[in-house]
Amino acid sequence: MELLSGSHRLSNILVVLAPSGKMASQLMAIEAEKGNSRPLLKLPQLDLAFYDIEMKTWRQVCQIDFPITGVMLEKHSWRMAFWNDCVYLFSVHKASALEFRLSDRQWHHLDGEKLFMDHNDCPVKSVVPIVVGSRLIVLSMSRKLMPCRSFYTVQNFYELNPTLKTFTLVASVKNSHLDEPITKWTVNGDTLITVKASSMMLKKFISVQFVNIYNAETRSSDAFEIDCTIESGVNVLTKGDILFLLDKEGWCRSYDLKTSTGLGFSRHPECKIVGSMKALFADDVYPALTRVTCQAGSSRWEITTNKTAVNACVKENYVDDENKIKVLFHPNPPFQFMTAMCPGQMQRQHLDQFGFPIFNFVDNRMLNFSITNRD
């Protein structure tokens, strides 16, 4: 959706971080000789790129020197958001909140200590920045195993003050889960929708229990209970007041968010995920991932590749005007591997200033990255 008019309108984009050529050349340089697949990265460097959804073109932004030195491991679990022409990265393991401003290409450490503190005696397991309407909301989630073997969870919603660069607690939601909790989310305008579920049968299925709805404009929250069992890996989409839960087999359950009632089932065979696809990205090495995803309202985005492919695949699942879920493929990204992806918006006049990228190619035999120029 395009907002405003002329060159000042906001265009929807995908924001992608990928291993830079310099950083990637260090991957496996030492550990490959020892048969260890864990790379050693002393000074992480990443490439930042935008995908212009309207024009269906990729834009190269800049190369980023990561401000935290040392090994960049998957357990750091950096979560990304793009807001007001800034990239935000949060890590529970590092207990760090970072802001990268495009205006001056500088990093800033945010005072986000409260985001990572235990919720009473519940340890925080995930901190996720999410742009909701015109605000940046940070979802701080904790869980605790109870004596009855169920899980007690807390979701704290924090809002970033763009001037003071401080975080304010604006809402909190508490739930109880039958087994290990799973959270999925998406955004619909000013509303953040989180679907809370519990894992079942060795994590092959999930039992969806709650839908929490937070309005960033009014700072109000609501919730309702649902009871359905879905294969693990469910995708969450919204269109208007309808919530869609799409599983790997292409079956979709829909719910009316206003009335909190179920609307039935529908089948979308083109959205079925082939089981063998998982094996293609099961052995990826962070921060050179072979699969990244993000969602925004009626669209869910996925970029996948593997170590033998040259080009990655960009797929969009979206809800059309007839509330049917469709699949659309987009131009390949300029990277063979990715680190993170999130949705965003940028003024058209600023977006058009960025040039077109040069493709980064990886020597798959040794996972020793090099840069190959391709027209």
GROMACS .gro file of N, CA and C in nm, residues 3-110:
model
  324
    3LEU      N    1   0.120   0.530   0.066
    3LEU     CA    2   0.060   0.633   0.147
    3LEU      C    3   0.106   0.769   0.102
    4LEU      N    4   0.028   0.873   0.134
    4LEU     CA    5   0.056   1.010   0.097
    4LEU      C    6   0.051   1.023  -0.054
    5SER      N    7   0.119   1.124  -0.110
    5SER     CA    8   0.116   1.145  -0.254
    5SER      C    9   0.251   1.196  -0.301
    6GLY      N   10   0.275   1.180  -0.433
    6GLY     CA   11   0.399   1.229  -0.490
    6GLY      C   12   0.520   1.158  -0.434
    7SER      N   13   0.633   1.229  -0.434
    7SER     CA   14   0.760   1.170  -0.391
    7SER      C   15   0.766   1.149  -0.241
    8HIS      N   16   0.670   1.207  -0.165
    8HIS     CA   17   0.672   1.193  -0.019
    8HIS      C   18   0.588   1.076   0.029
    9ARG      N   19   0.531   1.000  -0.062
    9ARG     CA   20   0.449   0.889  -0.019
    9ARG      C   21   0.538   0.778   0.038
   10LEU      N   22   0.482   0.699   0.126
   10LEU     CA   23   0.555   0.589   0.186
   10LEU      C   24   0.534   0.462   0.103
   11SER      N   25   0.644   0.397   0.071
   11SER     CA   26   0.639   0.273  -0.005
   11SER      C   27   0.677   0.156   0.085
   12ASN      N   28   0.608   0.046   0.067
   12ASN     CA   29   0.638  -0.075   0.144
   12ASN      C   30   0.764  -0.141   0.090
   13ILE      N   31   0.849  -0.186   0.181
   13ILE     CA   32   0.975  -0.250   0.143
   13ILE      C   33   1.000  -0.371   0.232
   14LEU      N   34   1.091  -0.456   0.188
   14LEU     CA   35   1.150  -0.558   0.273
   14LEU      C   36   1.292  -0.514   0.304
   15VAL      N   37   1.331  -0.526   0.429
   15VAL     CA   38   1.465  -0.489   0.474
   15VAL      C   39   1.542  -0.618   0.502
   16VAL      N   40   1.656  -0.634   0.436
   16VAL     CA   41   1.732  -0.759   0.446
   16VAL      C   42   1.875  -0.730   0.487
   17LEU      N   43   1.922  -0.801   0.590
   17LEU     CA   44   2.063  -0.802   0.627
   17LEU      C   45   2.124  -0.933   0.578
   18ALA      N   46   2.245  -0.924   0.522
   18ALA     CA   47   2.312  -1.042   0.468
   18ALA      C   48   2.461  -1.035   0.501
   19PRO      N   49   2.530  -1.148   0.507
   19PRO     CA   50   2.674  -1.146   0.531
   19PRO      C   51   2.745  -1.072   0.419
   20SER      N   52   2.828  -0.977   0.455
   20SER     CA   53   2.905  -0.905   0.353
   20SER      C   54   3.016  -0.994   0.299
   21GLY      N   55   3.073  -0.952   0.186
   21GLY     CA   56   3.181  -1.030   0.129
   21GLY      C   57   3.300  -1.039   0.223
   22LYS      N   58   3.332  -0.929   0.290
   22LYS     CA   59   3.447  -0.928   0.381
   22LYS      C   60   3.424  -1.022   0.499
   23MET      N   61   3.304  -1.013   0.557
   23MET     CA   62   3.277  -1.099   0.672
   23MET      C   63   3.268  -1.245   0.630
   24ALA      N   64   3.203  -1.268   0.517
   24ALA     CA   65   3.181  -1.405   0.474
   24ALA      C   66   3.311  -1.476   0.438
   25SER      N   67   3.411  -1.400   0.395
   25SER     CA   68   3.539  -1.462   0.360
   25SER      C   69   3.606  -1.526   0.481
   26GLN      N   70   3.564  -1.486   0.602
   26GLN     CA   71   3.620  -1.545   0.724
   26GLN      C   72   3.550  -1.674   0.763
   27LEU      N   73   3.429  -1.696   0.707
   27LEU     CA   74   3.353  -1.814   0.746
   27LEU      C   75   3.426  -1.941   0.704
   28MET      N   76   3.440  -2.030   0.797
   28MET     CA   77   3.503  -2.160   0.775
   28MET      C   78   3.653  -2.151   0.748
   29ALA      N   79   3.711  -2.032   0.752
   29ALA     CA   80   3.853  -2.020   0.719
   29ALA      C   81   3.939  -2.103   0.813
   30ILE      N   82   3.900  -2.109   0.940
   30ILE     CA   83   3.977  -2.186   1.038
   30ILE      C   84   3.907  -2.316   1.073
   31GLU      N   85   3.778  -2.305   1.101
   31GLU     CA   86   3.705  -2.421   1.151
   31GLU      C   87   3.682  -2.528   1.046
   32ALA      N   88   3.680  -2.492   0.918
   32ALA     CA   89   3.657  -2.592   0.813
   32ALA      C   90   3.769  -2.696   0.813
   33GLU      N   91   3.891  -2.652   0.844
   33GLU     CA   92   4.003  -2.744   0.846
   33GLU      C   93   3.992  -2.844   0.961
   34LYS      N   94   3.919  -2.804   1.066
   34LYS     CA   95   3.904  -2.891   1.182
   34LYS      C   96   3.776  -2.974   1.174
   35GLY      N   97   3.701  -2.954   1.067
   35GLY     CA   98   3.576  -3.027   1.055
   35GLY      C   99   3.465  -2.972   1.140
   36ASN      N  100   3.483  -2.852   1.190
   36ASN     CA  101   3.380  -2.788   1.273
   36ASN      C  102   3.306  -2.687   1.187
   37SER      N  103   3.174  -2.693   1.189
   37SER     CA  104   3.094  -2.606   1.102
   37SER      C  105   3.066  -2.469   1.163
   38ARG      N  106   3.116  -2.442   1.281
   38ARG     CA  107   3.089  -2.314   1.345
   38ARG      C  108   3.194  -2.211   1.302
   39PRO      N  109   3.152  -2.102   1.236
   39PRO     CA  110   3.249  -2.002   1.190
   39PRO      C  111   3.299  -1.914   1.303
   40LEU      N  112   3.416  -1.857   1.283
   40LEU     CA  113   3.472  -1.761   1.377
   40LEU      C  114   3.468  -1.623   1.312
   41LEU      N  115   3.398  -1.530   1.375
   41LEU     CA  116   3.384  -1.396   1.321
   41LEU      C  117   3.429  -1.297   1.426
   42LYS      N  118   3.541  -1.231   1.401
   42LYS     CA  119   3.593  -1.138   1.499
   42LYS      C  120   3.528  -1.001   1.488
   43LEU      N  121   3.502  -0.956   1.366
   43LEU     CA  122   3.439  -0.826   1.345
   43LEU      C  123   3.328  -0.842   1.242
   44PRO      N  124   3.207  -0.871   1.286
   44PRO     CA  125   3.098  -0.896   1.191
   44PRO      C  126   3.070  -0.777   1.101
   45GLN      N  127   3.051  -0.803   0.974
   45GLN     CA  128   3.013  -0.702   0.875
   45GLN      C  129   2.895  -0.754   0.795
   46LEU      N  130   2.797  -0.668   0.776
   46LEU     CA  131   2.674  -0.707   0.709
   46LEU      C  132   2.641  -0.610   0.597
   47ASP      N  133   2.576  -0.661   0.494
   47ASP     CA  134   2.523  -0.577   0.387
   47ASP      C  135   2.375  -0.552   0.412
   48LEU      N  136   2.333  -0.427   0.391
   48LEU     CA  137   2.193  -0.389   0.408
   48LEU      C  138   2.133  -0.361   0.271
   49ALA      N  139   2.019  -0.423   0.242
   49ALA     CA  140   1.952  -0.404   0.114
   49ALA      C  141   1.802  -0.390   0.136
   50PHE      N  142   1.735  -0.321   0.042
   50PHE     CA  143   1.590  -0.306   0.044
   50PHE      C  144   1.531  -0.374  -0.079
   51TYR      N  145   1.414  -0.434  -0.060
   51TYR     CA  146   1.337  -0.481  -0.174
   51TYR      C  147   1.216  -0.390  -0.191
   52ASP      N  148   1.210  -0.320  -0.304
   52ASP     CA  149   1.101  -0.229  -0.335
   52ASP      C  150   0.983  -0.312  -0.387
   53ILE      N  151   0.882  -0.330  -0.302
   53ILE     CA  152   0.771  -0.420  -0.336
   53ILE      C  153   0.691  -0.366  -0.454
   54GLU      N  154   0.671  -0.235  -0.459
   54GLU     CA  155   0.593  -0.175  -0.567
   54GLU      C  156   0.662  -0.192  -0.703
   55MET      N  157   0.792  -0.162  -0.707
   55MET     CA  158   0.866  -0.166  -0.833
   55MET      C  159   0.929  -0.302  -0.861
   56LYS      N  160   0.925  -0.391  -0.761
   56LYS     CA  161   0.983  -0.525  -0.774
   56LYS      C  162   1.132  -0.519  -0.811
   57THR      N  163   1.204  -0.434  -0.740
   57THR     CA  164   1.348  -0.420  -0.760
   57THR      C  165   1.421  -0.420  -0.626
   58TRP      N  166   1.546  -0.465  -0.629
   58TRP     CA  167   1.631  -0.463  -0.510
   58TRP      C  168   1.718  -0.338  -0.513
   59ARG      N  169   1.744  -0.284  -0.393
   59ARG     CA  170   1.828  -0.165  -0.378
   59ARG      C  171   1.938  -0.193  -0.276
   60GLN      N  172   2.061  -0.160  -0.314
   60GLN     CA  173   2.174  -0.174  -0.223
   60GLN      C  174   2.184  -0.049  -0.138
   61VAL      N  175   2.192  -0.064  -0.007
   61VAL     CA  176   2.193   0.051   0.084
   61VAL      C  177   2.336   0.081   0.130
   62CYS      N  178   2.395  -0.008   0.208
   62CYS     CA  179   2.530   0.017   0.259
   62CYS      C  180   2.583  -0.110   0.324
   63GLN      N  181   2.711  -0.105   0.360
   63GLN     CA  182   2.772  -0.211   0.438
   63GLN      C  183   2.783  -0.163   0.582
   64ILE      N  184   2.751  -0.253   0.674
   64ILE     CA  185   2.744  -0.218   0.816
   64ILE      C  186   2.852  -0.293   0.893
   65ASP      N  187   2.932  -0.219   0.968
   65ASP     CA  188   3.024  -0.280   1.064
   65ASP      C  189   2.948  -0.299   1.195
   66PHE      N  190   2.929  -0.423   1.235
   66PHE     CA  191   2.851  -0.450   1.356
   66PHE      C  192   2.925  -0.394   1.477
   67PRO      N  193   2.854  -0.324   1.568
   67PRO     CA  194   2.922  -0.254   1.677
   67PRO      C  195   2.968  -0.343   1.791
   68ILE      N  196   2.929  -0.469   1.790
   68ILE     CA  197   2.969  -0.561   1.897
   68ILE      C  198   3.068  -0.660   1.839
   69THR      N  199   3.190  -0.656   1.887
   69THR     CA  200   3.294  -0.744   1.835
   69THR      C  201   3.280  -0.884   1.894
   70GLY      N  202   3.344  -0.979   1.830
   70GLY     CA  203   3.340  -1.116   1.880
   70GLY      C  204   3.260  -1.206   1.788
   71VAL      N  205   3.239  -1.327   1.831
   71VAL     CA  206   3.171  -1.427   1.751
   71VAL      C  207   3.022  -1.393   1.742
   72MET      N  208   2.968  -1.401   1.620
   72MET     CA  209   2.825  -1.377   1.599
   72MET      C  210   2.757  -1.513   1.586
   73LEU      N  211   2.691  -1.556   1.692
   73LEU     CA  212   2.635  -1.690   1.698
   73LEU      C  213   2.484  -1.688   1.689
   74GLU      N  214   2.428  -1.802   1.650
   74GLU     CA  215   2.283  -1.811   1.636
   74GLU      C  216   2.212  -1.792   1.769
   75LYS      N  217   2.277  -1.831   1.880
   75LYS     CA  218   2.212  -1.817   2.009
   75LYS      C  219   2.193  -1.671   2.049
   76HIS      N  220   2.263  -1.579   1.981
   76HIS     CA  221   2.241  -1.437   2.008
   76HIS      C  222   2.102  -1.395   1.962
   77SER      N  223   2.050  -1.464   1.861
   77SER     CA  224   1.912  -1.445   1.815
   77SER      C  225   1.877  -1.298   1.797
   78TRP      N  226   1.947  -1.230   1.708
   78TRP     CA  227   1.920  -1.090   1.682
   78TRP      C  228   1.788  -1.075   1.607
   79ARG      N  229   1.696  -0.996   1.663
   79ARG     CA  230   1.566  -0.969   1.601
   79ARG      C  231   1.568  -0.827   1.546
   80MET      N  232   1.510  -0.808   1.427
   80MET     CA  233   1.525  -0.681   1.356
   80MET      C  234   1.390  -0.615   1.327
   81ALA      N  235   1.391  -0.481   1.327
   81ALA     CA  236   1.278  -0.399   1.281
   81ALA      C  237   1.334  -0.277   1.210
   82PHE      N  238   1.252  -0.218   1.123
   82PHE     CA  239   1.291  -0.097   1.050
   82PHE      C  240   1.184   0.008   1.072
   83TRP      N  241   1.225   0.123   1.129
   83TRP     CA  242   1.129   0.226   1.170
   83TRP      C  243   1.194   0.364   1.160
   84ASN      N  244   1.125   0.458   1.095
   84ASN     CA  245   1.175   0.595   1.082
   84ASN      C  246   1.317   0.599   1.025
   85ASP      N  247   1.341   0.520   0.921
   85ASP     CA  248   1.472   0.513   0.854
   85ASP      C  249   1.584   0.469   0.946
   86CYS      N  250   1.550   0.384   1.042
   86CYS     CA  251   1.649   0.327   1.133
   86CYS      C  252   1.630   0.176   1.141
   87VAL      N  253   1.743   0.105   1.150
   87VAL     CA  254   1.740  -0.039   1.173
   87VAL      C  255   1.757  -0.064   1.322
   88TYR      N  256   1.669  -0.147   1.378
   88TYR     CA  257   1.677  -0.182   1.520
   88TYR      C  258   1.705  -0.331   1.533
   89LEU      N  259   1.802  -0.364   1.621
   89LEU     CA  260   1.839  -0.503   1.646
   89LEU      C  261   1.839  -0.528   1.796
   90PHE      N  262   1.776  -0.640   1.837
   90PHE     CA  263   1.765  -0.675   1.978
   90PHE      C  264   1.811  -0.819   1.997
   91SER      N  265   1.886  -0.844   2.105
   91SER     CA  266   1.934  -0.978   2.137
   91SER      C  267   1.916  -1.006   2.285
   92VAL      N  268   1.844  -1.116   2.317
   92VAL     CA  269   1.827  -1.155   2.456
   92VAL      C  270   1.959  -1.203   2.514
   93HIS      N  271   2.032  -1.285   2.439
   93HIS     CA  272   2.158  -1.341   2.489
   93HIS      C  273   2.259  -1.230   2.521
   94LYS      N  274   2.266  -1.130   2.437
   94LYS     CA  275   2.357  -1.018   2.460
   94LYS      C  276   2.294  -0.910   2.548
   95ALA      N  277   2.163  -0.919   2.574
   95ALA     CA  278   2.090  -0.816   2.649
   95ALA      C  279   2.119  -0.678   2.592
   96SER      N  280   2.109  -0.667   2.459
   96SER     CA  281   2.146  -0.544   2.389
   96SER      C  282   2.033  -0.498   2.298
   97ALA      N  283   2.017  -0.365   2.292
   97ALA     CA  284   1.923  -0.301   2.200
   97ALA      C  285   2.002  -0.198   2.119
   98LEU      N  286   2.004  -0.214   1.987
   98LEU     CA  287   2.086  -0.131   1.900
   98LEU      C  288   2.000  -0.056   1.799
   99GLU      N  289   2.046   0.064   1.763
   99GLU     CA  290   1.980   0.145   1.661
   99GLU      C  291   2.085   0.188   1.559
  100PHE      N  292   2.057   0.163   1.430
  100PHE     CA  293   2.144   0.208   1.322
  100PHE      C  294   2.069   0.308   1.238
  101ARG      N  295   2.118   0.434   1.235
  101ARG     CA  296   2.051   0.541   1.162
  101ARG      C  297   2.109   0.553   1.022
  102LEU      N  298   2.020   0.551   0.923
  102LEU     CA  299   2.066   0.567   0.785
  102LEU      C  300   2.117   0.708   0.758
  103SER      N  301   2.067   0.806   0.832
  103SER     CA  302   2.104   0.946   0.807
  103SER      C  303   2.252   0.970   0.824
  104ASP      N  304   2.313   0.911   0.928
  104ASP     CA  305   2.456   0.932   0.952
  104ASP      C  306   2.536   0.802   0.954
  105ARG      N  307   2.469   0.690   0.927
  105ARG     CA  308   2.534   0.558   0.924
  105ARG      C  309   2.606   0.529   1.056
  106GLN      N  310   2.541   0.561   1.166
  106GLN     CA  311   2.601   0.542   1.297
  106GLN      C  312   2.514   0.449   1.382
  107TRP      N  313   2.583   0.370   1.467
  107TRP     CA  314   2.515   0.285   1.564
  107TRP      C  315   2.494   0.359   1.695
  108HIS      N  316   2.387   0.327   1.764
  108HIS     CA  317   2.360   0.382   1.897
  108HIS      C  318   2.308   0.270   1.986
  109HIS      N  319   2.364   0.262   2.106
  109HIS     CA  320   2.317   0.165   2.205
  109HIS      C  321   2.201   0.226   2.283
  110LEU      N  322   2.088   0.157   2.285
  110LEU     CA  323   1.970   0.206   2.355
  110LEU      C  324   1.967   0.150   2.497
   0.00000   0.00000   0.00000
